[in-house]
Amino acid sequence: MSNTAISTDKRRDLTEGSIAKTMLLFALPTLGSSALQSLNGSINAVWVGRSLGEEALAATANGNILMFILISFVFGFGMASTILIGQAMGRRDDAMVKKTVGTALGSIIPISILVSAVGWIFAPTLLDLLGTPPSAASLALTYLRMIFIAMPVTLTFTLIMMALRGTGDSTTPLWFILISVIIDLILTPTLILGLGPFPEWGIFGSAFATAVANTLALIGMVVTMYLRGSVLTLSMLELRFLRADREILKSMFSKGLPMGLQMIVISSAALTMLSLINREGVQTTAAYSATQQLWTYVQMPAMALSAAASAMVAQNIGANQWHRIAGITRWGLAFNLILTGTLIGVLTIFDQTILGFFLGSDSQAVPIGRHIQLMATWGFIFFGIAQVLFGTMRANGYVIWPLVVMAVSMYPVRLGFAFGLYPLLGEDALWLSFPAGMVATAVMGAGLYLHGGWRKGKILPAEEAAQRTEGYRAHTGTSASLRDIIPTTVWKRLPLRRITRLHRRLHKRLHRRHMIKKNKR
């Protein structure tokens, strides 16, 4: 790689300087990316709801949740690759970065194609199991199948953006999400309504527009990365890295599977909740779908700060700068309280106007949406606390116990609350179950952060061993279920001679104490 190429690489060192400033400089572009994606989704929802009706809006709610649950495993691998890339960046190991991104792409692309095919085939069955309202079922099937067709491109786009953030570059994803949003905003009304020479495709046009926008943005982002000489790009000789490295893949699987399962837990609980909401009628489902648009904005700061905390902690662990970790977490929590709290306040004041954009100001679903928002949105303060803590712990491969916490919060707490109190509270039990689950997640997450074993790599007395360029070498015979109680980094064992000396010293001390007690008697 030429010197010019290196100078244009947008990677950022997250191990130096002011923690607060570094976190903001990283998190704000990520927050901007999330805001643009959410704005795009909201505008699309406005076009669908106002042009095609409440049934179409309910159809998108059902379709989006089903798509989310089917891509969760794949997304977990993307999160795991970001951790490995961040730690390799902290060690200044560019070869490991390339091997990791090659393994991730070479594995996730074929998996996403398989998931896409399975989703297309079983989409009608999934919608039936969900209890999709009959008036929205046909629209939901059309929308969902188009999303499945575009899934390989969507996942590849997401994976590369996550990998860029792992290198400390959160600006490049922002620009290409902006390009994607602009294209989508132009194509969506054009294809829904059939403006000019374009066909009138209705809800299919909404999904097709998003697929085209993501494809063009992905192509542009990859070209830009090669022009800049990004550390993530692969030369002709390095394309062999697309053949998955066994050790890297094992590490991705051990970290990515629990994170994917965590998303499965969240989305499956959401599916169960949506099935309960669907029973309340199309208007309630449409109101819930519109409220979800508001919740998308409220949780943006938490997700951006979680990503920032995870990337910063991963690089600092790779650089063996453990003294910065607690500060990163504290600033993440502080920024979450400020940003998420402000958003909740603004949306509470203007919720009627905002919900009117999606449903129409005279829709009977608007009062239902306002009630849902007032009952549940405050819980996202606690959601943000949990996400920052999980982002910190995840950066050192601590993923099993957060999965357990999420399972407990989603099922015994949230669904138990909704089912158990429904006879007493009616629909309010559904809406209050959301903050109940979020509070439980934050409390248990704080317990893990304070007392869990995620810091194990820090306290071992031996010298840290550099991880091999060929791949992430895990302890032989260690199962994935134990990944959260060993450090992500590998540590040299104490020499046998030193162990023998320590044993002798301990034996002498015990003998002296025994003799002293004997003489006193």
Short mmCIF file of C-alpha atoms in Angstrom, two decimals:
data_model
loop_
_atom_site.label_atom_id
_atom_site.label_comp_id
_atom_site.label_asym_id
_atom_site.label_seq_id
_atom_site.Cartn_x
_atom_site.Cartn_y
_atom_site.Cartn_z
CA MET A 1 0.00 0.00 0.00
CA SER A 2 1.39 3.37 -0.96
CA ASN A 3 2.11 6.20 1.42
CA THR A 4 -0.60 8.27 -0.24
CA ALA A 5 -3.12 5.55 0.37
CA ILE A 6 -2.15 5.33 3.99
CA SER A 7 -2.50 9.07 4.49
CA THR A 8 -6.08 9.00 3.25
CA ASP A 9 -7.15 6.13 5.48
CA LYS A 10 -9.84 7.44 7.85
CA ARG A 11 -9.07 5.15 10.79
CA ARG A 12 -8.97 6.83 14.21
CA ASP A 13 -6.93 5.94 17.29
CA LEU A 14 -9.41 5.59 20.16
CA THR A 15 -6.75 4.89 22.79
CA GLU A 16 -5.46 8.45 23.26
CA GLY A 17 -6.70 11.89 24.26
CA SER A 18 -9.78 13.04 26.15
CA ILE A 19 -12.27 10.20 26.62
CA ALA A 20 -15.31 12.49 26.48
CA LYS A 21 -14.15 14.25 23.31
CA THR A 22 -13.14 11.00 21.62
CA MET A 23 -16.48 9.41 22.46
CA LEU A 24 -18.44 12.36 21.11
CA LEU A 25 -16.38 12.54 17.91
CA PHE A 26 -17.05 8.84 17.37
CA ALA A 27 -20.65 8.68 18.59
CA LEU A 28 -22.04 11.77 16.87
CA PRO A 29 -21.47 10.50 13.29
CA THR A 30 -22.89 7.14 14.38
CA LEU A 31 -25.86 8.97 15.89
CA GLY A 32 -26.19 10.94 12.66
CA SER A 33 -26.19 7.70 10.66
CA SER A 34 -28.93 6.27 12.88
CA ALA A 35 -30.91 9.52 12.64
CA LEU A 36 -30.75 9.46 8.85
CA GLN A 37 -31.82 5.82 8.70
CA SER A 38 -34.65 6.47 11.14
CA LEU A 39 -35.73 9.59 9.29
CA ASN A 40 -35.77 7.62 6.08
CA GLY A 41 -37.86 4.87 7.67
CA SER A 42 -40.22 7.43 9.16
CA ILE A 43 -40.74 9.26 5.87
CA ASN A 44 -41.34 5.94 4.14
CA ALA A 45 -43.86 5.08 6.87
CA VAL A 46 -45.57 8.44 6.26
CA TRP A 47 -45.85 7.69 2.54
CA VAL A 48 -47.13 4.17 3.20
CA GLY A 49 -49.59 5.21 5.92
CA ARG A 50 -50.94 8.32 4.17
CA SER A 51 -50.98 6.90 0.62
CA LEU A 52 -51.89 3.25 1.17
CA GLY A 53 -53.76 3.29 4.50
CA GLU A 54 -53.52 1.85 7.99
CA GLU A 55 -53.55 -1.74 6.69
CA ALA A 56 -50.35 -1.09 4.73
CA LEU A 57 -48.68 0.50 7.77
CA ALA A 58 -49.65 -2.49 9.90
CA ALA A 59 -48.22 -4.74 7.16
CA THR A 60 -44.81 -3.02 7.36
CA ALA A 61 -44.75 -3.48 11.16
CA ASN A 62 -45.33 -7.23 10.79
CA GLY A 63 -42.85 -7.55 7.93
CA ASN A 64 -40.03 -5.63 9.62
CA ILE A 65 -40.15 -7.68 12.82
CA LEU A 66 -40.08 -10.96 10.90
CA MET A 67 -37.12 -9.78 8.84
CA PHE A 68 -35.29 -8.72 12.00
CA ILE A 69 -35.64 -12.07 13.72
CA LEU A 70 -34.35 -13.97 10.67
CA ILE A 71 -31.22 -11.84 10.25
CA SER A 72 -30.30 -11.78 13.94
CA PHE A 73 -27.78 -14.62 13.80
CA VAL A 74 -26.00 -13.03 10.83
CA PHE A 75 -25.94 -9.65 12.55
CA GLY A 76 -24.32 -11.21 15.62
CA PHE A 77 -21.35 -12.29 13.50
CA GLY A 78 -21.02 -8.71 12.26
CA MET A 79 -20.87 -7.43 15.83
CA ALA A 80 -18.25 -10.05 16.71
CA SER A 81 -16.09 -9.04 13.74
CA THR A 82 -16.23 -5.42 14.90
CA ILE A 83 -14.84 -6.46 18.30
CA LEU A 84 -11.98 -8.43 16.73
CA ILE A 85 -11.18 -5.61 14.29
CA GLY A 86 -11.15 -3.07 17.14
CA GLN A 87 -8.77 -5.15 19.25
CA ALA A 88 -6.49 -5.77 16.25
CA MET A 89 -6.45 -2.03 15.56
CA GLY A 90 -5.42 -1.40 19.18
CA ARG A 91 -2.46 -3.75 18.63
CA ARG A 92 -1.65 -2.07 15.26
CA ASP A 93 -2.08 -5.47 13.58
CA ASP A 94 -3.32 -4.59 10.06
CA ALA A 95 -2.85 -8.15 8.79
CA MET A 96 -5.25 -9.44 11.43
CA VAL A 97 -7.77 -6.73 10.47
CA LYS A 98 -7.74 -7.89 6.85
CA LYS A 99 -8.05 -11.55 7.79
CA THR A 100 -10.98 -10.77 10.06
CA VAL A 101 -12.92 -8.73 7.51
CA GLY A 102 -12.20 -11.36 4.84
CA THR A 103 -13.51 -14.14 7.06
CA ALA A 104 -16.59 -12.09 7.98
CA LEU A 105 -17.50 -11.30 4.37
CA GLY A 106 -16.71 -14.79 3.13
CA SER A 107 -19.01 -16.28 5.76
CA ILE A 108 -21.89 -13.82 6.06
CA ILE A 109 -22.63 -13.33 2.36
CA PRO A 110 -23.46 -17.00 1.65
CA ILE A 111 -25.35 -17.28 4.96
CA SER A 112 -27.43 -14.22 4.09
CA ILE A 113 -28.29 -15.71 0.71
CA LEU A 114 -29.49 -18.88 2.45
CA VAL A 115 -31.56 -16.89 4.99
CA SER A 116 -33.03 -14.87 2.13
CA ALA A 117 -34.18 -18.00 0.31
CA VAL A 118 -35.64 -19.56 3.48
CA GLY A 119 -37.43 -16.32 4.32
CA TRP A 120 -39.00 -16.08 0.85
CA ILE A 121 -40.31 -19.65 1.03
CA PHE A 122 -41.72 -19.53 4.54
CA ALA A 123 -42.94 -15.92 4.60
CA PRO A 124 -46.67 -16.86 4.35
CA THR A 125 -46.32 -19.39 7.18
CA LEU A 126 -44.50 -16.88 9.38
CA LEU A 127 -47.17 -14.24 8.84
CA ASP A 128 -49.89 -16.76 9.71
CA LEU A 129 -48.09 -17.75 12.91
CA LEU A 130 -47.81 -14.09 13.84
CA GLY A 131 -51.55 -13.62 13.51
CA THR A 132 -51.24 -10.79 10.97
CA PRO A 133 -54.64 -9.11 10.49
CA PRO A 134 -56.31 -10.56 7.35
CA SER A 135 -56.74 -7.11 5.82
CA ALA A 136 -52.96 -6.56 6.01
CA ALA A 137 -51.72 -10.10 5.23
CA SER A 138 -51.42 -9.73 1.44
CA LEU A 139 -49.59 -6.41 1.70
CA ALA A 140 -47.29 -7.78 4.42
CA LEU A 141 -46.33 -10.76 2.23
CA THR A 142 -45.46 -8.54 -0.75
CA TYR A 143 -43.40 -6.21 1.44
CA LEU A 144 -41.62 -9.00 3.30
CA ARG A 145 -40.59 -10.95 0.20
CA MET A 146 -39.01 -7.89 -1.41
CA ILE A 147 -37.03 -7.28 1.77
CA PHE A 148 -35.78 -10.87 1.71
CA ILE A 149 -34.59 -10.47 -1.88
CA ALA A 150 -32.50 -7.47 -0.86
CA MET A 151 -31.15 -9.06 2.32
CA PRO A 152 -27.62 -10.04 1.06
CA VAL A 153 -26.95 -6.44 -0.01
CA THR A 154 -28.45 -5.00 3.16
CA LEU A 155 -26.37 -7.24 5.42
CA THR A 156 -23.14 -6.65 3.49
CA PHE A 157 -23.71 -2.89 3.68
CA THR A 158 -24.31 -3.15 7.43
CA LEU A 159 -21.28 -5.40 8.00
CA ILE A 160 -18.87 -3.06 6.21
CA MET A 161 -20.20 -0.05 8.11
CA MET A 162 -19.68 -1.91 11.40
CA ALA A 163 -16.17 -2.91 10.34
CA LEU A 164 -15.33 0.72 9.51
CA ARG A 165 -16.48 1.76 12.98
CA GLY A 166 -14.25 -0.95 14.42
CA THR A 167 -11.28 0.86 12.84
CA GLY A 168 -12.40 4.11 14.47
CA ASP A 169 -13.97 5.54 11.29
CA SER A 170 -17.59 6.49 11.95
CA THR A 171 -17.66 9.32 9.38
CA THR A 172 -17.54 7.31 6.15
CA PRO A 173 -20.66 5.25 7.05
CA LEU A 174 -22.47 8.53 7.77
CA TRP A 175 -21.85 9.90 4.28
CA PHE A 176 -22.97 6.77 2.49
CA ILE A 177 -26.06 6.38 4.64
CA LEU A 178 -26.86 9.96 3.63
CA ILE A 179 -26.51 8.97 -0.03
CA SER A 180 -28.72 5.92 0.54
CA VAL A 181 -31.38 8.03 2.28
CA ILE A 182 -31.46 10.65 -0.47
CA ILE A 183 -31.92 7.98 -3.15
CA ASP A 184 -34.59 6.23 -1.09
CA LEU A 185 -36.51 9.44 -0.40
CA ILE A 186 -36.66 10.16 -4.13
CA LEU A 187 -37.59 6.64 -5.22
CA THR A 188 -40.13 5.78 -2.49
CA PRO A 189 -42.95 8.22 -3.43
CA THR A 190 -42.09 7.78 -7.10
CA LEU A 191 -42.61 4.02 -7.01
CA ILE A 192 -45.48 3.99 -4.50
CA LEU A 193 -47.56 6.48 -6.50
CA GLY A 194 -46.19 5.78 -9.99
CA LEU A 195 -45.02 9.33 -10.68
CA GLY A 196 -43.97 10.21 -14.22
CA PRO A 197 -42.96 7.22 -16.36
CA PHE A 198 -42.48 4.92 -13.35
CA PRO A 199 -44.94 2.13 -12.48
CA GLU A 200 -47.34 2.38 -9.54
CA TRP A 201 -46.06 -0.42 -7.30
CA GLY A 202 -47.61 0.50 -3.96
CA ILE A 203 -46.04 -1.18 -0.94
CA PHE A 204 -43.71 -3.20 -3.18
CA GLY A 205 -42.30 0.08 -4.46
CA SER A 206 -41.40 1.15 -0.91
CA ALA A 207 -39.32 -2.00 -0.29
CA PHE A 208 -37.80 -1.92 -3.80
CA ALA A 209 -36.69 1.70 -3.38
CA THR A 210 -34.83 0.85 -0.16
CA ALA A 211 -33.11 -2.11 -1.85
CA VAL A 212 -31.90 0.03 -4.77
CA ALA A 213 -30.67 2.79 -2.44
CA ASN A 214 -28.66 0.35 -0.29
CA THR A 215 -27.13 -1.32 -3.35
CA LEU A 216 -25.91 1.96 -4.85
CA ALA A 217 -24.58 3.16 -1.48
CA LEU A 218 -22.72 -0.13 -0.93
CA ILE A 219 -21.03 0.11 -4.33
CA GLY A 220 -20.01 3.71 -3.68
CA MET A 221 -18.66 2.93 -0.21
CA VAL A 222 -16.52 0.01 -1.41
CA VAL A 223 -15.08 2.09 -4.27
CA THR A 224 -14.26 4.92 -1.85
CA MET A 225 -12.54 2.54 0.56
CA TYR A 226 -10.27 1.28 -2.21
CA LEU A 227 -9.48 4.81 -3.40
CA ARG A 228 -8.51 5.79 0.15
CA GLY A 229 -6.50 2.64 0.75
CA SER A 230 -8.57 1.61 3.78
CA VAL A 231 -7.02 -1.02 6.03
CA LEU A 232 -10.18 -3.07 5.41
CA THR A 233 -9.65 -3.41 1.65
CA LEU A 234 -8.24 -6.61 0.16
CA SER A 235 -5.76 -6.68 -2.72
CA MET A 236 -5.88 -9.39 -5.39
CA LEU A 237 -3.49 -11.53 -3.38
CA GLU A 238 -5.46 -10.90 -0.19
CA LEU A 239 -8.76 -12.06 -1.69
CA ARG A 240 -7.78 -15.50 -0.44
CA PHE A 241 -8.77 -14.20 3.01
CA LEU A 242 -12.41 -14.51 1.86
CA ARG A 243 -11.92 -18.20 2.49
CA ALA A 244 -12.77 -18.27 6.17
CA ASP A 245 -9.89 -18.68 8.61
CA ARG A 246 -10.86 -21.48 10.97
CA GLU A 247 -9.56 -19.85 14.16
CA ILE A 248 -11.04 -16.43 13.40
CA LEU A 249 -14.34 -18.05 12.46
CA LYS A 250 -14.32 -20.00 15.72
CA SER A 251 -13.80 -16.80 17.68
CA MET A 252 -16.53 -15.02 15.69
CA PHE A 253 -18.88 -17.92 16.31
CA SER A 254 -18.19 -18.04 20.06
CA LYS A 255 -18.86 -14.30 20.37
CA GLY A 256 -21.36 -13.80 17.56
CA LEU A 257 -23.70 -16.67 18.39
CA PRO A 258 -24.63 -15.33 21.86
CA MET A 259 -25.05 -11.82 20.44
CA GLY A 260 -27.21 -13.20 17.65
CA LEU A 261 -29.21 -15.18 20.19
CA GLN A 262 -29.63 -11.98 22.21
CA MET A 263 -31.25 -10.36 19.18
CA ILE A 264 -33.35 -13.48 18.66
CA VAL A 265 -34.57 -13.20 22.24
CA ILE A 266 -35.48 -9.53 21.75
CA SER A 267 -37.20 -10.03 18.41
CA SER A 268 -39.03 -13.21 19.42
CA ALA A 269 -40.39 -11.42 22.48
CA ALA A 270 -41.41 -8.56 20.16
CA LEU A 271 -43.16 -11.08 17.91
CA THR A 272 -45.11 -12.46 20.85
CA MET A 273 -45.99 -8.93 21.94
CA LEU A 274 -47.08 -8.01 18.42
CA SER A 275 -49.35 -11.05 18.29
CA LEU A 276 -51.04 -9.74 21.47
CA ILE A 277 -51.30 -6.24 19.99
CA ASN A 278 -52.73 -7.61 16.72
CA ARG A 279 -55.66 -9.00 18.74
CA GLU A 280 -56.62 -5.46 19.69
CA GLY A 281 -57.41 -4.58 16.07
CA VAL A 282 -55.86 -2.85 13.06
CA GLN A 283 -56.04 0.65 14.58
CA THR A 284 -54.10 -0.40 17.67
CA THR A 285 -51.52 -2.18 15.50
CA ALA A 286 -51.17 0.92 13.31
CA ALA A 287 -50.83 3.13 16.41
CA TYR A 288 -48.16 0.80 17.78
CA SER A 289 -46.33 0.86 14.42
CA ALA A 290 -46.33 4.67 14.47
CA THR A 291 -45.14 4.69 18.09
CA GLN A 292 -42.30 2.38 17.10
CA GLN A 293 -41.15 5.11 14.74
CA LEU A 294 -40.84 7.44 17.74
CA TRP A 295 -39.03 4.76 19.75
CA THR A 296 -36.55 4.36 16.93
CA TYR A 297 -35.43 7.95 17.51
CA VAL A 298 -35.42 7.64 21.29
CA GLN A 299 -33.08 4.65 21.28
CA MET A 300 -30.65 6.14 18.75
CA PRO A 301 -28.36 7.81 21.33
CA ALA A 302 -28.17 4.57 23.33
CA MET A 303 -27.19 2.52 20.30
CA ALA A 304 -24.64 5.09 19.12
CA LEU A 305 -23.07 5.33 22.58
CA SER A 306 -23.04 1.54 22.92
CA ALA A 307 -21.20 1.26 19.59
CA ALA A 308 -18.77 3.98 20.66
CA ALA A 309 -18.13 2.34 24.04
CA SER A 310 -17.60 -1.07 22.42
CA ALA A 311 -15.17 0.24 19.78
CA MET A 312 -13.23 2.38 22.26
CA VAL A 313 -12.99 -0.37 24.89
CA ALA A 314 -11.94 -2.95 22.27
CA GLN A 315 -9.09 -0.76 21.02
CA ASN A 316 -7.98 0.08 24.56
CA ILE A 317 -7.98 -3.60 25.53
CA GLY A 318 -5.91 -4.34 22.44
CA ALA A 319 -3.48 -1.60 23.51
CA ASN A 320 -3.53 -2.88 27.14
CA GLN A 321 -4.88 0.49 28.40
CA TRP A 322 -7.25 -0.87 31.03
CA HIS A 323 -7.12 2.29 33.12
CA ARG A 324 -9.31 4.08 30.52
CA ILE A 325 -12.15 1.54 30.52
CA ALA A 326 -14.07 2.82 33.56
CA GLY A 327 -13.91 6.40 32.24
CA ILE A 328 -15.31 5.31 28.87
CA THR A 329 -18.25 3.63 30.61
CA ARG A 330 -18.96 6.61 32.88
CA TRP A 331 -19.02 9.08 30.00
CA GLY A 332 -21.25 6.75 27.98
CA LEU A 333 -23.77 6.63 30.83
CA ALA A 334 -23.65 10.41 31.32
CA PHE A 335 -24.19 11.16 27.63
CA ASN A 336 -27.04 8.66 27.55
CA LEU A 337 -28.89 10.43 30.36
CA ILE A 338 -28.50 13.80 28.66
CA LEU A 339 -29.32 12.81 25.07
CA THR A 340 -31.99 10.17 25.68
CA GLY A 341 -33.68 12.26 28.37
CA THR A 342 -33.83 15.28 26.05
CA LEU A 343 -35.37 13.24 23.24
CA ILE A 344 -38.00 11.76 25.54
CA GLY A 345 -38.96 15.24 26.68
CA VAL A 346 -39.26 16.61 23.13
CA LEU A 347 -41.31 13.67 21.86
CA THR A 348 -43.63 13.84 24.86
CA ILE A 349 -44.39 17.49 24.09
CA PHE A 350 -44.92 17.06 20.35
CA ASP A 351 -46.18 13.46 20.15
CA GLN A 352 -49.63 14.34 18.80
CA THR A 353 -48.20 16.34 15.91
CA ILE A 354 -45.58 13.69 15.09
CA LEU A 355 -48.03 10.79 15.24
CA GLY A 356 -50.33 12.77 12.95
CA PHE A 357 -47.65 12.67 10.25
CA PHE A 358 -47.83 8.87 10.16
CA LEU A 359 -51.52 8.28 10.73
CA GLY A 360 -53.23 11.48 9.65
CA SER A 361 -54.30 14.11 12.16
CA ASP A 362 -57.93 12.91 12.13
CA SER A 363 -57.10 9.20 12.53
CA GLN A 364 -58.66 7.39 15.49
CA ALA A 365 -55.30 5.67 16.00
CA VAL A 366 -53.58 8.93 17.09
CA PRO A 367 -54.99 8.96 20.66
CA ILE A 368 -54.03 5.30 21.03
CA GLY A 369 -50.50 6.08 19.88
CA ARG A 370 -50.21 9.00 22.31
CA HIS A 371 -51.30 6.77 25.18
CA ILE A 372 -48.75 4.10 24.23
CA GLN A 373 -46.00 6.71 24.04
CA LEU A 374 -46.77 8.21 27.44
CA MET A 375 -47.00 4.83 29.14
CA ALA A 376 -43.80 3.29 27.76
CA THR A 377 -41.26 5.73 26.32
CA TRP A 378 -39.70 6.76 29.66
CA GLY A 379 -38.21 3.27 29.97
CA PHE A 380 -35.63 4.01 27.27
CA ILE A 381 -33.49 5.84 29.84
CA PHE A 382 -32.87 2.41 31.38
CA PHE A 383 -32.50 0.84 27.95
CA GLY A 384 -29.61 3.23 27.29
CA ILE A 385 -27.94 2.38 30.60
CA ALA A 386 -28.03 -1.32 29.75
CA GLN A 387 -26.71 -0.79 26.21
CA VAL A 388 -23.67 1.20 27.35
CA LEU A 389 -22.82 -1.42 29.99
CA PHE A 390 -23.29 -4.28 27.52
CA GLY A 391 -21.18 -2.46 24.92
CA THR A 392 -18.33 -2.17 27.40
CA MET A 393 -18.46 -5.82 28.48
CA ARG A 394 -18.98 -7.09 24.94
CA ALA A 395 -15.68 -5.55 23.84
CA ASN A 396 -13.81 -8.16 25.89
CA GLY A 397 -15.89 -11.07 24.61
CA TYR A 398 -18.22 -11.18 27.63
CA VAL A 399 -21.41 -12.22 25.88
CA ILE A 400 -23.02 -15.20 27.65
CA TRP A 401 -24.31 -13.50 30.80
CA PRO A 402 -25.72 -10.47 28.92
CA LEU A 403 -27.66 -13.02 26.85
CA VAL A 404 -29.03 -14.58 30.05
CA VAL A 405 -30.00 -11.13 31.37
CA MET A 406 -31.79 -10.30 28.14
CA ALA A 407 -33.69 -13.61 28.17
CA VAL A 408 -34.85 -13.04 31.74
CA SER A 409 -35.90 -9.44 31.00
CA MET A 410 -37.79 -10.28 27.83
CA TYR A 411 -39.62 -13.43 28.91
CA PRO A 412 -40.27 -13.76 32.67
CA VAL A 413 -40.36 -9.98 33.15
CA ARG A 414 -41.82 -8.34 30.01
CA LEU A 415 -44.06 -11.13 28.72
CA GLY A 416 -44.89 -12.24 32.24
CA PHE A 417 -45.99 -8.68 33.03
CA ALA A 418 -48.07 -8.45 29.83
CA PHE A 419 -49.80 -11.80 30.26
CA GLY A 420 -50.13 -11.76 34.04
CA LEU A 421 -51.50 -8.24 34.43
CA TYR A 422 -53.63 -8.08 31.29
CA PRO A 423 -56.77 -9.26 33.11
CA LEU A 424 -56.25 -6.45 35.64
CA LEU A 425 -54.90 -3.58 33.49
CA GLY A 426 -56.13 -4.47 30.02
CA GLU A 427 -54.12 -2.92 27.16
CA ASP A 428 -52.03 -0.92 29.64
CA ALA A 429 -50.35 -4.14 30.71
CA LEU A 430 -48.93 -4.43 27.17
CA TRP A 431 -47.52 -0.91 27.17
CA LEU A 432 -46.15 -0.97 30.73
CA SER A 433 -44.40 -4.28 30.05
CA PHE A 434 -41.87 -2.43 27.87
CA PRO A 435 -40.40 -0.18 30.62
CA ALA A 436 -40.67 -3.07 33.09
CA GLY A 437 -38.35 -5.14 30.91
CA MET A 438 -35.97 -2.21 30.35
CA VAL A 439 -35.63 -1.46 34.06
CA ALA A 440 -34.93 -5.13 34.79
CA THR A 441 -32.27 -5.22 32.05
CA ALA A 442 -30.51 -2.13 33.43
CA VAL A 443 -30.51 -3.42 37.02
CA MET A 444 -29.14 -6.85 36.09
CA GLY A 445 -26.69 -5.31 33.60
CA ALA A 446 -25.30 -3.06 36.35
CA GLY A 447 -24.84 -6.13 38.53
CA LEU A 448 -22.85 -7.85 35.79
CA TYR A 449 -20.72 -4.77 35.19
CA LEU A 450 -19.85 -4.38 38.87
CA HIS A 451 -19.47 -8.03 39.85
CA GLY A 452 -19.16 -10.05 36.61
CA GLY A 453 -16.00 -11.64 35.27
CA TRP A 454 -15.63 -9.53 32.14
CA ARG A 455 -12.40 -7.88 33.40
CA LYS A 456 -10.57 -11.21 33.79
CA GLY A 457 -7.79 -10.32 31.33
CA LYS A 458 -6.80 -7.29 33.39
CA ILE A 459 -5.96 -8.91 36.69
CA LEU A 460 -3.81 -11.85 35.62
CA PRO A 461 -0.23 -11.37 36.82
CA ALA A 462 1.52 -12.76 33.77
CA GLU A 463 2.74 -10.85 30.74
CA GLU A 464 0.21 -10.39 27.93
CA ALA A 465 1.01 -12.44 24.83
CA ALA A 466 0.49 -10.86 21.43
CA GLN A 467 -2.16 -12.65 19.43
CA ARG A 468 -0.90 -14.32 16.29
CA THR A 469 -1.35 -12.74 12.91
CA GLU A 470 -2.67 -16.01 11.51
CA GLY A 471 -5.81 -15.80 13.62
CA TYR A 472 -7.36 -15.51 17.03
CA ARG A 473 -5.98 -18.47 18.98
CA ALA A 474 -8.48 -19.53 21.61
CA HIS A 475 -7.73 -21.86 24.49
CA THR A 476 -7.87 -25.42 23.24
CA GLY A 477 -10.94 -27.29 24.35
CA THR A 478 -12.76 -24.25 25.75
CA SER A 479 -16.41 -24.28 24.82
CA ALA A 480 -18.31 -21.19 23.68
CA SER A 481 -20.33 -21.28 26.86
CA LEU A 482 -17.21 -20.37 28.85
CA ARG A 483 -16.12 -17.40 26.75
CA ASP A 484 -17.44 -14.93 29.24
CA ILE A 485 -15.18 -16.13 32.06
CA ILE A 486 -11.88 -16.01 30.15
CA PRO A 487 -10.29 -12.90 28.65
CA THR A 488 -10.42 -12.21 24.93
CA THR A 489 -6.66 -11.82 25.04
CA VAL A 490 -4.40 -14.83 25.58
CA TRP A 491 -2.01 -14.83 28.56
CA LYS A 492 1.27 -16.66 29.03
CA ARG A 493 1.33 -19.25 31.76
CA LEU A 494 3.66 -18.99 34.72
CA PRO A 495 6.83 -21.08 34.29
CA LEU A 496 6.86 -24.33 36.28
CA ARG A 497 9.93 -23.22 38.22
CA ARG A 498 8.19 -20.05 39.42
CA ILE A 499 5.12 -22.02 40.47
CA THR A 500 7.38 -24.39 42.49
CA ARG A 501 9.03 -21.44 44.28
CA LEU A 502 5.68 -19.93 45.18
CA HIS A 503 4.55 -23.28 46.55
CA ARG A 504 7.66 -23.59 48.72
CA ARG A 505 7.26 -20.04 50.12
CA LEU A 506 3.63 -20.69 50.98
CA HIS A 507 4.52 -23.97 52.66
CA LYS A 508 7.23 -22.24 54.78
CA ARG A 509 4.83 -19.49 55.89
CA LEU A 510 2.21 -22.01 56.93
CA HIS A 511 4.85 -24.00 58.85
CA ARG A 512 6.03 -20.84 60.70
CA ARG A 513 2.48 -19.94 61.72
CA HIS A 514 1.90 -23.45 62.95
CA MET A 515 5.08 -23.35 65.09
CA ILE A 516 4.20 -19.93 66.55
CA LYS A 517 0.74 -21.15 67.61
CA LYS A 518 2.30 -24.31 69.09
CA ASN A 519 4.84 -22.31 71.16
CA LYS A 520 2.10 -20.01 72.51
CA ARG A 521 0.25 -23.00 73.85
#
